[in-house]
mmCIF file of N, CA, C and O in Angstrom:
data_model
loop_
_atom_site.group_PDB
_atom_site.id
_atom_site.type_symbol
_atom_site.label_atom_id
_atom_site.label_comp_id
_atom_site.label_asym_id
_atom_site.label_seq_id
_atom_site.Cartn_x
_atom_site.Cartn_y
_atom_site.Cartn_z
ATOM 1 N N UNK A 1 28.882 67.959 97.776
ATOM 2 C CA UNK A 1 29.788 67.619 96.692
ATOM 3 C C UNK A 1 29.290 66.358 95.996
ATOM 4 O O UNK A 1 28.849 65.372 96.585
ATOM 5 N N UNK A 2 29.442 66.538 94.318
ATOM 6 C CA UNK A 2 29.003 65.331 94.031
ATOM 7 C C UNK A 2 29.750 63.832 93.904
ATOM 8 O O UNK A 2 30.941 63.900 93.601
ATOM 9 N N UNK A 3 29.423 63.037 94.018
ATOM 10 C CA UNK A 3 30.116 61.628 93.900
ATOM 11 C C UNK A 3 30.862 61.441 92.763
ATOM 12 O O UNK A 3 30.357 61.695 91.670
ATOM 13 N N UNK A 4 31.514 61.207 92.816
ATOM 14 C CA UNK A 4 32.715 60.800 91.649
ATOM 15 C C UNK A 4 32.112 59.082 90.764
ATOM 16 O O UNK A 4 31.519 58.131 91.273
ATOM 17 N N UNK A 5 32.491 59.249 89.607
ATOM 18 C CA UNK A 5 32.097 57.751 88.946
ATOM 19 C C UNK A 5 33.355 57.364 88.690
ATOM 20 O O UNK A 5 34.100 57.744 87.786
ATOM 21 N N UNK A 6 33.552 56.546 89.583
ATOM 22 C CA UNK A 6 34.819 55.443 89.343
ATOM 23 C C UNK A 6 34.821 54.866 88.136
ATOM 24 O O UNK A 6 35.811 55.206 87.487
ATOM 25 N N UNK A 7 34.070 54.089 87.547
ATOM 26 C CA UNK A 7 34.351 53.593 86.512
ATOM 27 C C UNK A 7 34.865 54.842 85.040
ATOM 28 O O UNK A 7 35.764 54.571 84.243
ATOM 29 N N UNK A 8 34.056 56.125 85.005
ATOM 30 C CA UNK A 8 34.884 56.794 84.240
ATOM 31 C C UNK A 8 36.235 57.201 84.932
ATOM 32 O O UNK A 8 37.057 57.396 84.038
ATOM 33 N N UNK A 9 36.624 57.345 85.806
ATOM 34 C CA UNK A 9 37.925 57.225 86.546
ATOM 35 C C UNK A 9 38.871 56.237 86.295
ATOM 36 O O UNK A 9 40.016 56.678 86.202
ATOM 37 N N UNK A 10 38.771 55.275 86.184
ATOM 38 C CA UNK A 10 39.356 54.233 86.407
ATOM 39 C C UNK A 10 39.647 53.738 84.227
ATOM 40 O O UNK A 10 40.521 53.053 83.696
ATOM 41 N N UNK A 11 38.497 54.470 83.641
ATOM 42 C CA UNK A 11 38.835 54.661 81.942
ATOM 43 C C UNK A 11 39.950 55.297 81.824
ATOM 44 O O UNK A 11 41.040 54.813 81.515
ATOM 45 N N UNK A 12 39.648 56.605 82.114
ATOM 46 C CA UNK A 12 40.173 57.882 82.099
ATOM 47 C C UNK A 12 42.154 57.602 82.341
ATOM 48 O O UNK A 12 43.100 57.989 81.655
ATOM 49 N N UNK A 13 42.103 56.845 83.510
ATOM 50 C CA UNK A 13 43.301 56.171 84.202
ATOM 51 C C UNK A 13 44.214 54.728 82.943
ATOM 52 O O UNK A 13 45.407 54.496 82.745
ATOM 53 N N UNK A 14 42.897 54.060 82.352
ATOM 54 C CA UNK A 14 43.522 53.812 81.614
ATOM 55 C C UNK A 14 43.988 54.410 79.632
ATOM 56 O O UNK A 14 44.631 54.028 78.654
ATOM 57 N N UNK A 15 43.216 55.399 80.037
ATOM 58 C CA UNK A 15 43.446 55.927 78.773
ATOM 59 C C UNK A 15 44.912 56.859 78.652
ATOM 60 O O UNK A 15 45.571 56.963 77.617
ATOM 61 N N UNK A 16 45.230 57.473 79.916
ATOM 62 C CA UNK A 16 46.262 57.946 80.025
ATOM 63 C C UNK A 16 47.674 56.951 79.644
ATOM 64 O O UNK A 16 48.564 57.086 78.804
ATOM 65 N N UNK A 17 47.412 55.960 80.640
ATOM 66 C CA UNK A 17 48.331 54.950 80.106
ATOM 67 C C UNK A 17 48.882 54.729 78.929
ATOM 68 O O UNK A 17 50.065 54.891 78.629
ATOM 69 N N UNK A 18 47.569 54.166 77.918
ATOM 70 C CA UNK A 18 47.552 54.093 77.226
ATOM 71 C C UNK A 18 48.133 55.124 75.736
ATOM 72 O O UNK A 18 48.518 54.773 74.620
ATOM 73 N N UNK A 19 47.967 56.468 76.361
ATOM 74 C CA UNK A 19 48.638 57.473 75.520
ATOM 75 C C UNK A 19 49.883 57.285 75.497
ATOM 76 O O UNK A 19 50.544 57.117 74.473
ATOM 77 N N UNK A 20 50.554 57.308 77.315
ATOM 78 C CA UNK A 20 51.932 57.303 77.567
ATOM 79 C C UNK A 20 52.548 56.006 76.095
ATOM 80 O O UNK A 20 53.317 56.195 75.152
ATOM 81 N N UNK A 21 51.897 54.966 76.460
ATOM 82 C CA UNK A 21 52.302 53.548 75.925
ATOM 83 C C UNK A 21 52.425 53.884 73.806
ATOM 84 O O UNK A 21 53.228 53.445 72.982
ATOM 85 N N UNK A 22 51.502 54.604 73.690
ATOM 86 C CA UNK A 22 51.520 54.997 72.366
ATOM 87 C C UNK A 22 52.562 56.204 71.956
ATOM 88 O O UNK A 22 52.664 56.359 70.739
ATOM 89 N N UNK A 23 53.182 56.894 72.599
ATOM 90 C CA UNK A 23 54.367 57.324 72.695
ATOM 91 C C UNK A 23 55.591 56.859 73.328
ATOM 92 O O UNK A 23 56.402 57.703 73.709
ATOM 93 N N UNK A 24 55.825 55.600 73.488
ATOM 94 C CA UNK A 24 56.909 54.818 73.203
ATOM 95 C C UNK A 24 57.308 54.046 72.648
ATOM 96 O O UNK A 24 56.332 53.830 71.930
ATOM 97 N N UNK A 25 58.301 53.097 72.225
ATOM 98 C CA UNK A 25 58.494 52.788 70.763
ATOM 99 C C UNK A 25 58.369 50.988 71.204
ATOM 100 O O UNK A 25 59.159 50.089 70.916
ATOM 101 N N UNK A 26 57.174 50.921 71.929
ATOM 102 C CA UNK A 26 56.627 49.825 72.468
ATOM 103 C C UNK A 26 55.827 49.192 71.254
ATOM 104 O O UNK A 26 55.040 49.946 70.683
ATOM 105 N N UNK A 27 55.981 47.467 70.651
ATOM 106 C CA UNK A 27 55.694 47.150 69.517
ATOM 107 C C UNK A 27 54.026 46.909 69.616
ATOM 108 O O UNK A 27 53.546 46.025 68.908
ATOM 109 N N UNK A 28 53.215 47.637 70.429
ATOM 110 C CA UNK A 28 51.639 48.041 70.761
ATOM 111 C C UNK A 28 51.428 49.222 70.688
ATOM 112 O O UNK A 28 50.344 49.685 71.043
ATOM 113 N N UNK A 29 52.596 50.116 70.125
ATOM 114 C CA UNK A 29 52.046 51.162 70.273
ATOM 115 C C UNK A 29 50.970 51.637 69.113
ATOM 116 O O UNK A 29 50.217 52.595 69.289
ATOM 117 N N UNK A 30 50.996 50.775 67.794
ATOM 118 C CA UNK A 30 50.287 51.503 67.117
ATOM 119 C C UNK A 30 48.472 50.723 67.309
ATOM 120 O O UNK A 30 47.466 51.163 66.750
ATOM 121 N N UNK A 31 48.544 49.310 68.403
ATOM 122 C CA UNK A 31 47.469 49.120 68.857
ATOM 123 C C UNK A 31 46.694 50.137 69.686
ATOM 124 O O UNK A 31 45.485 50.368 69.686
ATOM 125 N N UNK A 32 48.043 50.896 70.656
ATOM 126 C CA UNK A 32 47.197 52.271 71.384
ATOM 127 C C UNK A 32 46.422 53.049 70.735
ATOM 128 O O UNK A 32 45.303 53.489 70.999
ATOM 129 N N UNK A 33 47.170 53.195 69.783
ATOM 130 C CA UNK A 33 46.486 54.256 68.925
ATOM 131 C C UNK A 33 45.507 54.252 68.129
ATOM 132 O O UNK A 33 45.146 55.285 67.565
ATOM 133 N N UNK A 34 44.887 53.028 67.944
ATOM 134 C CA UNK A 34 43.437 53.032 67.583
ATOM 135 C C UNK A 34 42.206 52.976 68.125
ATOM 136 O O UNK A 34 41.123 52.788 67.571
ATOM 137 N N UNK A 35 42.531 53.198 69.524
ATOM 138 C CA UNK A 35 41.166 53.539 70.580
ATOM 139 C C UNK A 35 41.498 54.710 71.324
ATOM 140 O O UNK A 35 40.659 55.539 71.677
ATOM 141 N N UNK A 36 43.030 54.799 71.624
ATOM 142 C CA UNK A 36 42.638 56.224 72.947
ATOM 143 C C UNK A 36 42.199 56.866 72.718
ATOM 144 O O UNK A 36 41.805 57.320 73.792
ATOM 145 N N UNK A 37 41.629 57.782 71.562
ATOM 146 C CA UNK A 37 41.653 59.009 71.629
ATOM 147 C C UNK A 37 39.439 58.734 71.629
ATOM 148 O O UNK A 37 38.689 59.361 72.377
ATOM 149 N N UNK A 38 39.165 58.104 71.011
ATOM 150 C CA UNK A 38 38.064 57.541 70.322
ATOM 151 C C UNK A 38 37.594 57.437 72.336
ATOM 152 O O UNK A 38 36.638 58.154 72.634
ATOM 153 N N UNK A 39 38.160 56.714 73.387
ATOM 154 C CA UNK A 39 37.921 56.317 74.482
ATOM 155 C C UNK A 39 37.638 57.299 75.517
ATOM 156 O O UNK A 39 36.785 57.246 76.404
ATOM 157 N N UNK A 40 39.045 58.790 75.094
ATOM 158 C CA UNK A 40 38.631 60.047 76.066
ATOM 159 C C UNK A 40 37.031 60.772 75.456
ATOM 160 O O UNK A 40 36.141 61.296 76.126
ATOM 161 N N UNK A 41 37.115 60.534 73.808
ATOM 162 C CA UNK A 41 35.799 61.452 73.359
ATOM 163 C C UNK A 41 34.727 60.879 73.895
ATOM 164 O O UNK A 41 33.891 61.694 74.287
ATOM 165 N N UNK A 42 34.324 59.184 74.125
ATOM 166 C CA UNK A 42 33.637 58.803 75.071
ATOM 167 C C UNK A 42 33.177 59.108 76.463
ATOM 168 O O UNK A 42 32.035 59.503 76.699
ATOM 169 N N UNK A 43 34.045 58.925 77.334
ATOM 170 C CA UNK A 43 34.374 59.300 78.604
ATOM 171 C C UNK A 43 33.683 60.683 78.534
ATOM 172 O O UNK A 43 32.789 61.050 79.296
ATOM 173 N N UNK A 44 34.151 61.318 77.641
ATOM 174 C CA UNK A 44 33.506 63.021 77.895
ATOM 175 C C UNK A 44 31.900 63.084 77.633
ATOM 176 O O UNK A 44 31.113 63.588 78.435
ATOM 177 N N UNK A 45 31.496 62.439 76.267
ATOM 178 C CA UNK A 45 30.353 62.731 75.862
ATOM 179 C C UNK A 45 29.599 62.087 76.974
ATOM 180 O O UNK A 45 28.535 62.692 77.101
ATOM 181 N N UNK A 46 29.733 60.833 78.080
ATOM 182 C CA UNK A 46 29.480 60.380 78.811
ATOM 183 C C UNK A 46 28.620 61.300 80.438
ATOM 184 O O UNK A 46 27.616 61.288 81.149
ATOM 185 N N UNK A 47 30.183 62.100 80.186
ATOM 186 C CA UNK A 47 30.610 62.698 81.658
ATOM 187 C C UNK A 47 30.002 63.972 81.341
ATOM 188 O O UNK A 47 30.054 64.712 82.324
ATOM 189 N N UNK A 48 29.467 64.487 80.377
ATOM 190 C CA UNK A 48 29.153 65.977 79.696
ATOM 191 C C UNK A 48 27.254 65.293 79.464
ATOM 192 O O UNK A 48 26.348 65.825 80.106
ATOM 193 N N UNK A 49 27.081 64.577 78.871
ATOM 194 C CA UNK A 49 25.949 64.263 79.337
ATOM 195 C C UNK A 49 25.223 64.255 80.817
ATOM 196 O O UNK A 49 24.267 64.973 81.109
ATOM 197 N N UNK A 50 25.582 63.719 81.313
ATOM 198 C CA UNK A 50 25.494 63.512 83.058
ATOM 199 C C UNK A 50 25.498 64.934 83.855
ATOM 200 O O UNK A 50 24.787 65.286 84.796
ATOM 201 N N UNK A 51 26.514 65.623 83.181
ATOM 202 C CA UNK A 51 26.210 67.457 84.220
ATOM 203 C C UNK A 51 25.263 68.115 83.185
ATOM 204 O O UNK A 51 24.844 69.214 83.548
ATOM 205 N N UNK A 52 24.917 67.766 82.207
ATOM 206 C CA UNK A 52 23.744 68.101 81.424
ATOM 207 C C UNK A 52 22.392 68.384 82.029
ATOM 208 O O UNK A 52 21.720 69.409 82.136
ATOM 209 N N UNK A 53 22.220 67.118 82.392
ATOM 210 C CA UNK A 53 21.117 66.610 83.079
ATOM 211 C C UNK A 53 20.830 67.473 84.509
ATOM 212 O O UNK A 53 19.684 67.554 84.952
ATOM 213 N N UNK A 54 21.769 67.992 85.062
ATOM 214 C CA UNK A 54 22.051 68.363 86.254
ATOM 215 C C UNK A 54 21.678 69.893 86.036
ATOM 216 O O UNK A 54 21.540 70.374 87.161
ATOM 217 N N UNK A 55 21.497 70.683 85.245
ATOM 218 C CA UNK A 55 21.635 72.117 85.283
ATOM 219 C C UNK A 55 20.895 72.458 83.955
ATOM 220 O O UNK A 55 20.799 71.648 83.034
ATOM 221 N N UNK A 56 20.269 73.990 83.920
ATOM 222 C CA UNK A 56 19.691 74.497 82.743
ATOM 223 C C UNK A 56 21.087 74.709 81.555
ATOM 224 O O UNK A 56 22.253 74.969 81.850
ATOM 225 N N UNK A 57 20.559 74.519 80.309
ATOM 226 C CA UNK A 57 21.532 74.671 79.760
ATOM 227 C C UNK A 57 22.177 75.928 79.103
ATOM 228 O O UNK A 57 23.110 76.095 78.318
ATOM 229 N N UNK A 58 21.008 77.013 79.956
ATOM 230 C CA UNK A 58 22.088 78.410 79.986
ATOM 231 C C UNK A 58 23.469 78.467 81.162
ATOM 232 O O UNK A 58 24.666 78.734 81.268
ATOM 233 N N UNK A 59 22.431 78.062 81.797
ATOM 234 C CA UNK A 59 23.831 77.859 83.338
ATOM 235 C C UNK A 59 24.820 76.847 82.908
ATOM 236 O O UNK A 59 25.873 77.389 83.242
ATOM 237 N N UNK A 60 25.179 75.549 82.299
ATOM 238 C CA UNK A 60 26.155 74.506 81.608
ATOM 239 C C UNK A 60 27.062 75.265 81.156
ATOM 240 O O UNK A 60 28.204 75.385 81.599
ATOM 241 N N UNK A 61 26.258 76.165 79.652
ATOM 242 C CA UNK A 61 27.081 76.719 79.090
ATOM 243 C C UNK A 61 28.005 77.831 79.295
ATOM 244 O O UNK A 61 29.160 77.862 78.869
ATOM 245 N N UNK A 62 27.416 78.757 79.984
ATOM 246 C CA UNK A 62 27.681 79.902 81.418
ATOM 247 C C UNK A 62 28.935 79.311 82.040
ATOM 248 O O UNK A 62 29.921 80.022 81.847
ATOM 249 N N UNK A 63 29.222 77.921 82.911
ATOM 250 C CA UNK A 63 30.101 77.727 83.545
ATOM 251 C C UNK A 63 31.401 76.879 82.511
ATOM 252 O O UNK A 63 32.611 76.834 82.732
ATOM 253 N N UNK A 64 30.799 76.411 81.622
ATOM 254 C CA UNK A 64 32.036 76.445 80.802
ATOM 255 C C UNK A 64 32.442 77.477 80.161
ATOM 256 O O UNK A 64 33.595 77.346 79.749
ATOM 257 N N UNK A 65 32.051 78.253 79.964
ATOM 258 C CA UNK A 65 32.410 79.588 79.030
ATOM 259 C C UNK A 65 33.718 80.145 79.992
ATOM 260 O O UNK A 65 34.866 80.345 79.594
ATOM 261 N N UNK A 66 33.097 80.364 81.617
ATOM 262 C CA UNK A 66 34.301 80.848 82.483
ATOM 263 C C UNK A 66 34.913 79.676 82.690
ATOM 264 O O UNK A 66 35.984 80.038 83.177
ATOM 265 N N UNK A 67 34.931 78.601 82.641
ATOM 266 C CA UNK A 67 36.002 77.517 82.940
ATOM 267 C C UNK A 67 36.896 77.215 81.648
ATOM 268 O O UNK A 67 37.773 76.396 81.925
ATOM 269 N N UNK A 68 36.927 77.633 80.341
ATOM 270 C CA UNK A 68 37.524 77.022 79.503
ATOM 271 C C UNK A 68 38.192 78.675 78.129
ATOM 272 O O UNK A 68 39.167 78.892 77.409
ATOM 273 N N UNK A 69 36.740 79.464 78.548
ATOM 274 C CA UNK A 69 37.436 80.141 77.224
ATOM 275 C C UNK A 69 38.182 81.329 78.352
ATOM 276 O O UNK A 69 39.403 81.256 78.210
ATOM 277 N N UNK A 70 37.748 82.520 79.548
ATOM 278 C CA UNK A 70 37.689 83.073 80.054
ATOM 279 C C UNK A 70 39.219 82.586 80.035
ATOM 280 O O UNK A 70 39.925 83.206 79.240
ATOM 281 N N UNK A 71 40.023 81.289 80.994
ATOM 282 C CA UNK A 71 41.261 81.241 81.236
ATOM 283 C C UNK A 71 42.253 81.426 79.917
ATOM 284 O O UNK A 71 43.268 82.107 79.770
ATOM 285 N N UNK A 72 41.688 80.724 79.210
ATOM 286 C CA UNK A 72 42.404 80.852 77.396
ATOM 287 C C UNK A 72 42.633 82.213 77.026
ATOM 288 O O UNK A 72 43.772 82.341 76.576
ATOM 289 N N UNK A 73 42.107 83.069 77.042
ATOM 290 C CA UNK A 73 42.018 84.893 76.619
ATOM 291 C C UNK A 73 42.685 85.180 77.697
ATOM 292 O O UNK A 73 43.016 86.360 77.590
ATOM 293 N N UNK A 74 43.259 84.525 79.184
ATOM 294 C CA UNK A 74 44.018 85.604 80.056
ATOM 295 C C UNK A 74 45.088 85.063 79.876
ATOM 296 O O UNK A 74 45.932 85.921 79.618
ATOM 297 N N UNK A 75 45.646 83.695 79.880
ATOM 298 C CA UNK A 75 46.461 82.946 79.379
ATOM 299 C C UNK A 75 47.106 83.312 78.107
ATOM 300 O O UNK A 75 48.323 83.132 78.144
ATOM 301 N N UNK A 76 46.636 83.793 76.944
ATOM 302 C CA UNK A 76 46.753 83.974 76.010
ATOM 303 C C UNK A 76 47.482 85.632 75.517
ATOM 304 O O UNK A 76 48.487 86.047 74.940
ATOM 305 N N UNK A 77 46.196 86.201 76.195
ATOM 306 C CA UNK A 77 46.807 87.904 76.725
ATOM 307 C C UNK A 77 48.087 88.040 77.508
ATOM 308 O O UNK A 77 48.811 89.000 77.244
ATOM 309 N N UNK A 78 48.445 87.183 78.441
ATOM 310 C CA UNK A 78 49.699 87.286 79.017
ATOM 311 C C UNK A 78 51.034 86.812 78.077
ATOM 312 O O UNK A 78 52.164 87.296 78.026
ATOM 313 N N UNK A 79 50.468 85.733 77.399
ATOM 314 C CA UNK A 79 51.885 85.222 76.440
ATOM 315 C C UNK A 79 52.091 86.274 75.226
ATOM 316 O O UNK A 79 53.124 86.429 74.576
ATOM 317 N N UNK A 80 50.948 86.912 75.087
ATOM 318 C CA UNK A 80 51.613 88.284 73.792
ATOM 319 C C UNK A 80 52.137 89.136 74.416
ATOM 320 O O UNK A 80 52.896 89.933 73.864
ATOM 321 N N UNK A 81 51.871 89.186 75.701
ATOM 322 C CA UNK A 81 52.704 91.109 76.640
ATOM 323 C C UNK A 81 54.198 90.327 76.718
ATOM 324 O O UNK A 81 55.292 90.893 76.735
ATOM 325 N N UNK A 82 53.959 88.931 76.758
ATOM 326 C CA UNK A 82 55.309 88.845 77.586
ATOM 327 C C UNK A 82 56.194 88.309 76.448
ATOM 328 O O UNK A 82 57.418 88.189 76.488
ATOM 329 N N UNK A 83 55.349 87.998 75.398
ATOM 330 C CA UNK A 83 56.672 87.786 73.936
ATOM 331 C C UNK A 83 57.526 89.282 74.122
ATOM 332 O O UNK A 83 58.746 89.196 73.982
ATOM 333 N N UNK A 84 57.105 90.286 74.347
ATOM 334 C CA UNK A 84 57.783 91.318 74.046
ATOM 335 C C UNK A 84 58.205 91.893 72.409
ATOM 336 O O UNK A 84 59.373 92.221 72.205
ATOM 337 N N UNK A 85 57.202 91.981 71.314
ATOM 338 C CA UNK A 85 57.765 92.533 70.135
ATOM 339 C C UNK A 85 58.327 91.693 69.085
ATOM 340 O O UNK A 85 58.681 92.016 67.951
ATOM 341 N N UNK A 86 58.355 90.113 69.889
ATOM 342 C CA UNK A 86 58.198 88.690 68.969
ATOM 343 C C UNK A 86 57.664 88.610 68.056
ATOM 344 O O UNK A 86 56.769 89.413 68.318
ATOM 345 N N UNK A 87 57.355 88.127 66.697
ATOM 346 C CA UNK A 87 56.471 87.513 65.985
ATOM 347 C C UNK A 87 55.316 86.322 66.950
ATOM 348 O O UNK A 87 55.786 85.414 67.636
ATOM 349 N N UNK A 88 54.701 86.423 66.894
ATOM 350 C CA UNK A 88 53.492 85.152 67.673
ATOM 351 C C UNK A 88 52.740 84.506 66.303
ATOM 352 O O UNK A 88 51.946 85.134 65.602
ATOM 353 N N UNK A 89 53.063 83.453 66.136
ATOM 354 C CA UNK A 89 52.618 82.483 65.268
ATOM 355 C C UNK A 89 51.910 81.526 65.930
ATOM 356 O O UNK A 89 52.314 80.548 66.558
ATOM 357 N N UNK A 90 50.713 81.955 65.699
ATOM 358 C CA UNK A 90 49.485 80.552 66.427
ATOM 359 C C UNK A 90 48.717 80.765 65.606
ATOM 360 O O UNK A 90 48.278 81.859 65.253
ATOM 361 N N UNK A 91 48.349 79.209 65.017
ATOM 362 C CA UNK A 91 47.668 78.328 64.100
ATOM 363 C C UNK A 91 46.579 79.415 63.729
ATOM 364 O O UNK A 91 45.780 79.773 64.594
ATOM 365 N N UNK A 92 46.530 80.063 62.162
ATOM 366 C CA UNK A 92 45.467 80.650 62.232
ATOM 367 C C UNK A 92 45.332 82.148 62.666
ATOM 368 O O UNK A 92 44.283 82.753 62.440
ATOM 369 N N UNK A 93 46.270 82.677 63.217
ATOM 370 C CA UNK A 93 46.317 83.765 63.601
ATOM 371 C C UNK A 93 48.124 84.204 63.744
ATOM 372 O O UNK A 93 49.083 83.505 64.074
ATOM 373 N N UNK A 94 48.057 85.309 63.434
ATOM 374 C CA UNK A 94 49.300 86.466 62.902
ATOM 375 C C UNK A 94 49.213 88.069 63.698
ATOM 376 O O UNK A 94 48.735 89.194 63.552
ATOM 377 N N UNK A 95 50.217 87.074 64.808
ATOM 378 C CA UNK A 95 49.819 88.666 65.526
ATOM 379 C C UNK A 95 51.911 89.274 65.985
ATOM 380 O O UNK A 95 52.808 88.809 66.689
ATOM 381 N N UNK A 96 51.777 90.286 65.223
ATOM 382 C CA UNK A 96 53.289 91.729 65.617
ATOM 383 C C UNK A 96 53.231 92.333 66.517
ATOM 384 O O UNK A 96 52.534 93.339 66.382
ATOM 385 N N UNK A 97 53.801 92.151 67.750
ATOM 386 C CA UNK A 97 53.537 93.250 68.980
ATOM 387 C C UNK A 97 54.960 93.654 68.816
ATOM 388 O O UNK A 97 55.963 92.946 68.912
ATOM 389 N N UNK A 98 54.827 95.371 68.456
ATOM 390 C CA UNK A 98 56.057 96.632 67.833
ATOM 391 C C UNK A 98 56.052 97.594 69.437
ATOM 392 O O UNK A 98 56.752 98.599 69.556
#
């Protein structure tokens, strides 16, 4: 198993915070809001670099494909069976199940 990097951990930990803190009507909140989001895209390009390095980048892309889109399409497939005949309004897409 690989080692964990604390220091993106310990970002990550405060970036959460930091979201929470920018959704309350705390008189910093609109200081939150000019780095968190800017801080997770870091953290990632960081942390996405680093398993880069680690693997061909057919295999990278391979294991995100089943880690990110694969759950989204079953996830997704289940919330139209189970609207039942709803309208489904998602951003961009217009789907009638009759």
């Amino acid at each position: 198993m690989r080692k964990r990097n604390r220091i993106a951990d310990i970002l990550k930990g405060l970036g959460m915070i930091f979201v929470v803190g920018g959704h309350t009507a705390s008189p910093l909140s609109g200081y939150y809001y000019t780095f968190h989001m800017g801080l997770f895209f870091a953290i990632s390009g960081y942390l996405m670099a680093a398993n880069w390095r680690e693997m061909e980048p057919k295999e990278y892309i391979s294991k995100k494909f089943r880690k990110i889109i694969v759950p989204y399409v079953v996830f997704l497939s289940l919330y139209c069976l189970l609207e039942n005949g709803k309208v489904i309004n998602i951003p961009g897409v217009y789907i009638r199940l009759e």
